[in-house]
């Protein structure tokens, strides 16, 4: 849907035997610098529209919080864009960034309080997949192509809204305005 997806659609391979929208993950970047968080482990990421956060396995959440120097202090909560770096997930060899505005949730009742929109998943080990839920999927328009074992990701178009017509099937008519 050209109204919702920005430019730069990237197709990522999935393994159809796994039964989920799981893509190879190579690393996490902080302001473009590789962090080596996937070194010595089998990193994979599952795109999950039913998950309200980003789930990280085996202590990775605390490790990533340390790498970005997150303390939850007043400046990080009142102006996360100025106080915190971008993070990027390297999926199938391509980087997908999130800004602090997308991964920090500031309390509506107390703007001096905030928390990260990722957490450790209880009971997971180092080789369990990362779950890329709502904070990731509101930033990237996703197209799920089961027939070709792939998922497409593109930045959400700047003026895309939560309402609207939804996606269109490949080969269908499109491009016109909704009436």
CSV table of C-alpha atoms in Angstrom, one decimal:
chain,number,residue,atom,x,y,z
A,1,UNK,CA,0.0,0.0,0.0
A,2,UNK,CA,1.8,3.1,-1.3
A,3,UNK,CA,-0.1,5.3,1.1
A,4,UNK,CA,1.3,3.5,4.2
A,5,UNK,CA,4.7,2.3,3.1
A,6,UNK,CA,7.5,4.7,2.5
A,7,UNK,CA,10.3,4.1,0.0
A,8,UNK,CA,12.8,1.4,0.2
A,9,UNK,CA,10.9,-1.9,0.6
A,10,UNK,CA,13.4,-4.6,1.7
A,11,UNK,CA,12.5,-8.3,1.4
A,12,UNK,CA,13.8,-10.7,4.1
A,13,UNK,CA,14.0,-14.4,3.9
A,14,UNK,CA,12.1,-16.6,6.3
A,15,UNK,CA,12.4,-20.3,7.1
A,16,UNK,CA,9.0,-21.8,6.4
A,17,UNK,CA,9.7,-24.8,8.6
A,18,UNK,CA,9.8,-22.7,11.7
A,19,UNK,CA,6.1,-21.7,11.5
A,20,UNK,CA,6.5,-18.0,12.3
A,21,UNK,CA,7.7,-14.8,10.6
A,22,UNK,CA,11.2,-15.4,11.8
A,23,UNK,CA,14.1,-13.7,10.0
A,24,UNK,CA,17.9,-14.0,10.5
A,25,UNK,CA,19.3,-11.4,12.8
A,26,UNK,CA,23.0,-10.5,12.8
A,27,UNK,CA,23.4,-7.8,15.4
A,28,UNK,CA,22.1,-4.7,17.2
A,29,UNK,CA,23.6,-1.3,16.4
A,30,UNK,CA,23.7,1.8,18.6
A,31,UNK,CA,24.0,4.9,16.5
A,32,UNK,CA,25.2,2.8,13.6
A,33,UNK,CA,27.9,0.9,15.6
A,34,UNK,CA,27.7,-2.9,15.9
A,35,UNK,CA,27.4,-4.1,19.4
A,36,UNK,CA,28.3,-7.8,19.0
A,37,UNK,CA,25.1,-8.8,20.9
A,38,UNK,CA,24.7,-11.8,18.6
A,39,UNK,CA,28.3,-13.0,18.9
A,40,UNK,CA,28.4,-16.6,20.0
A,41,UNK,CA,24.7,-17.1,19.7
A,42,UNK,CA,22.1,-18.0,17.1
A,43,UNK,CA,20.2,-14.7,16.6
A,44,UNK,CA,16.8,-14.7,15.0
A,45,UNK,CA,14.0,-12.2,15.2
A,46,UNK,CA,10.2,-12.9,15.0
A,47,UNK,CA,8.0,-10.2,13.7
A,48,UNK,CA,4.9,-10.4,16.0
A,49,UNK,CA,2.1,-7.9,15.6
A,50,UNK,CA,0.4,-9.3,18.8
A,51,UNK,CA,3.3,-8.3,21.1
A,52,UNK,CA,3.2,-4.9,22.7
A,53,UNK,CA,7.0,-4.5,23.2
A,54,UNK,CA,10.3,-5.9,22.1
A,55,UNK,CA,11.2,-9.1,23.8
A,56,UNK,CA,14.9,-9.9,24.2
A,57,UNK,CA,16.3,-13.3,25.3
A,58,UNK,CA,18.9,-14.3,27.9
A,59,UNK,CA,19.9,-11.0,29.6
A,60,UNK,CA,20.1,-9.0,26.3
A,61,UNK,CA,17.6,-6.4,27.5
A,62,UNK,CA,19.8,-5.3,30.4
A,63,UNK,CA,22.9,-5.5,28.3
A,64,UNK,CA,21.4,-3.2,25.6
A,65,UNK,CA,20.1,-0.8,28.2
A,66,UNK,CA,23.7,-0.5,29.5
A,67,UNK,CA,25.1,0.0,26.0
A,68,UNK,CA,22.8,3.0,25.5
A,69,UNK,CA,23.5,4.3,29.1
A,70,UNK,CA,19.8,4.2,30.0
A,71,UNK,CA,19.2,5.4,33.5
A,72,UNK,CA,15.6,6.7,33.3
A,73,UNK,CA,16.8,10.1,34.5
A,74,UNK,CA,14.8,13.3,34.0
A,75,UNK,CA,16.6,14.3,30.7
A,76,UNK,CA,16.2,10.9,29.2
A,77,UNK,CA,12.4,10.9,30.0
A,78,UNK,CA,11.7,14.6,29.2
A,79,UNK,CA,13.7,14.6,25.9
A,80,UNK,CA,14.6,11.1,24.8
A,81,UNK,CA,15.5,12.2,21.3
A,82,UNK,CA,18.2,14.5,22.6
A,83,UNK,CA,19.5,12.2,25.4
A,84,UNK,CA,19.5,8.7,23.8
A,85,UNK,CA,20.9,7.1,20.6
A,86,UNK,CA,19.2,5.3,17.7
A,87,UNK,CA,19.2,1.6,17.9
A,88,UNK,CA,19.2,-0.7,14.9
A,89,UNK,CA,18.3,-4.3,14.3
A,90,UNK,CA,20.4,-5.9,11.6
A,91,UNK,CA,18.0,-8.3,9.9
A,92,UNK,CA,19.0,-10.5,7.0
A,93,UNK,CA,22.0,-8.2,6.5
A,94,UNK,CA,20.0,-4.9,6.5
A,95,UNK,CA,19.7,-2.3,9.3
A,96,UNK,CA,16.4,-1.2,10.6
A,97,UNK,CA,16.7,1.8,13.0
A,98,UNK,CA,14.4,2.8,15.9
A,99,UNK,CA,14.6,6.3,17.4
A,100,UNK,CA,14.4,6.9,21.2
A,101,UNK,CA,10.8,8.2,20.6
A,102,UNK,CA,9.9,4.7,19.3
A,103,UNK,CA,11.6,2.7,22.0
A,104,UNK,CA,11.1,4.8,25.2
A,105,UNK,CA,7.7,5.1,26.7
A,106,UNK,CA,7.2,8.3,28.8
A,107,UNK,CA,4.5,8.2,31.5
A,108,UNK,CA,1.5,10.4,30.6
A,109,UNK,CA,0.8,11.0,34.3
A,110,UNK,CA,4.5,11.8,35.2
A,111,UNK,CA,6.6,12.9,32.3
A,112,UNK,CA,9.8,12.7,34.4
A,113,UNK,CA,9.2,8.9,34.5
A,114,UNK,CA,9.9,6.6,31.5
A,115,UNK,CA,10.9,3.0,30.7
A,116,UNK,CA,12.3,1.2,27.7
A,117,UNK,CA,9.9,-0.6,25.4
A,118,UNK,CA,11.9,-3.8,25.6
A,119,UNK,CA,12.4,-6.4,28.3
A,120,UNK,CA,13.9,-9.8,29.0
A,121,UNK,CA,11.6,-12.6,28.2
A,122,UNK,CA,11.3,-14.9,31.2
A,123,UNK,CA,12.4,-18.5,30.7
A,124,UNK,CA,14.4,-17.8,27.5
A,125,UNK,CA,17.9,-18.7,26.8
A,126,UNK,CA,20.6,-17.0,24.8
A,127,UNK,CA,19.6,-18.7,21.5
A,128,UNK,CA,15.9,-18.0,21.7
A,129,UNK,CA,14.6,-15.5,19.1
A,130,UNK,CA,14.1,-11.8,19.7
A,131,UNK,CA,10.4,-10.7,19.4
A,132,UNK,CA,10.0,-7.5,17.4
A,133,UNK,CA,6.5,-6.3,18.4
A,134,UNK,CA,4.7,-3.0,18.4
A,135,UNK,CA,7.6,-0.5,18.8
A,136,UNK,CA,9.2,-2.0,15.7
A,137,UNK,CA,6.1,-2.6,13.6
A,138,UNK,CA,4.7,0.9,14.0
A,139,UNK,CA,7.9,2.1,12.4
A,140,UNK,CA,8.1,-0.4,9.6
A,141,UNK,CA,5.2,-1.3,7.3
A,142,UNK,CA,5.3,-5.1,6.9
A,143,UNK,CA,4.2,-7.4,4.0
A,144,UNK,CA,3.9,-11.1,4.7
A,145,UNK,CA,4.4,-13.2,1.6
A,146,UNK,CA,3.9,-16.9,2.6
A,147,UNK,CA,4.0,-18.2,-0.9
A,148,UNK,CA,7.6,-16.9,-1.5
A,149,UNK,CA,8.8,-17.4,2.2
A,150,UNK,CA,9.6,-13.8,2.8
A,151,UNK,CA,8.5,-10.7,4.6
A,152,UNK,CA,8.9,-7.2,3.3
A,153,UNK,CA,9.7,-4.2,5.5
A,154,UNK,CA,9.5,-0.5,4.5
A,155,UNK,CA,9.6,2.6,6.7
A,156,UNK,CA,6.0,3.8,7.4
A,157,UNK,CA,5.1,6.7,5.2
A,158,UNK,CA,5.3,10.0,7.1
A,159,UNK,CA,1.5,10.8,6.8
A,160,UNK,CA,0.3,7.2,7.2
A,161,UNK,CA,-2.6,6.9,9.7
A,162,UNK,CA,-3.8,4.0,11.8
A,163,UNK,CA,-7.1,4.0,9.9
A,164,UNK,CA,-7.4,3.6,6.1
A,165,UNK,CA,-7.9,0.9,3.6
A,166,UNK,CA,-5.4,-1.7,4.6
A,167,UNK,CA,-3.0,-3.5,2.3
A,168,UNK,CA,-3.8,-4.6,-1.2
A,169,UNK,CA,-3.0,-8.0,-2.8
A,170,UNK,CA,-0.3,-8.1,-5.4
A,171,UNK,CA,-1.7,-7.6,-8.9
A,172,UNK,CA,-4.9,-6.0,-7.6
A,173,UNK,CA,-6.1,-2.6,-8.6
A,174,UNK,CA,-4.8,0.2,-6.5
A,175,UNK,CA,-3.3,3.6,-6.4
A,176,UNK,CA,-6.5,5.4,-6.4
A,177,UNK,CA,-8.1,7.3,-3.5
A,178,UNK,CA,-10.6,5.6,-1.2
A,179,UNK,CA,-14.1,6.8,-1.6
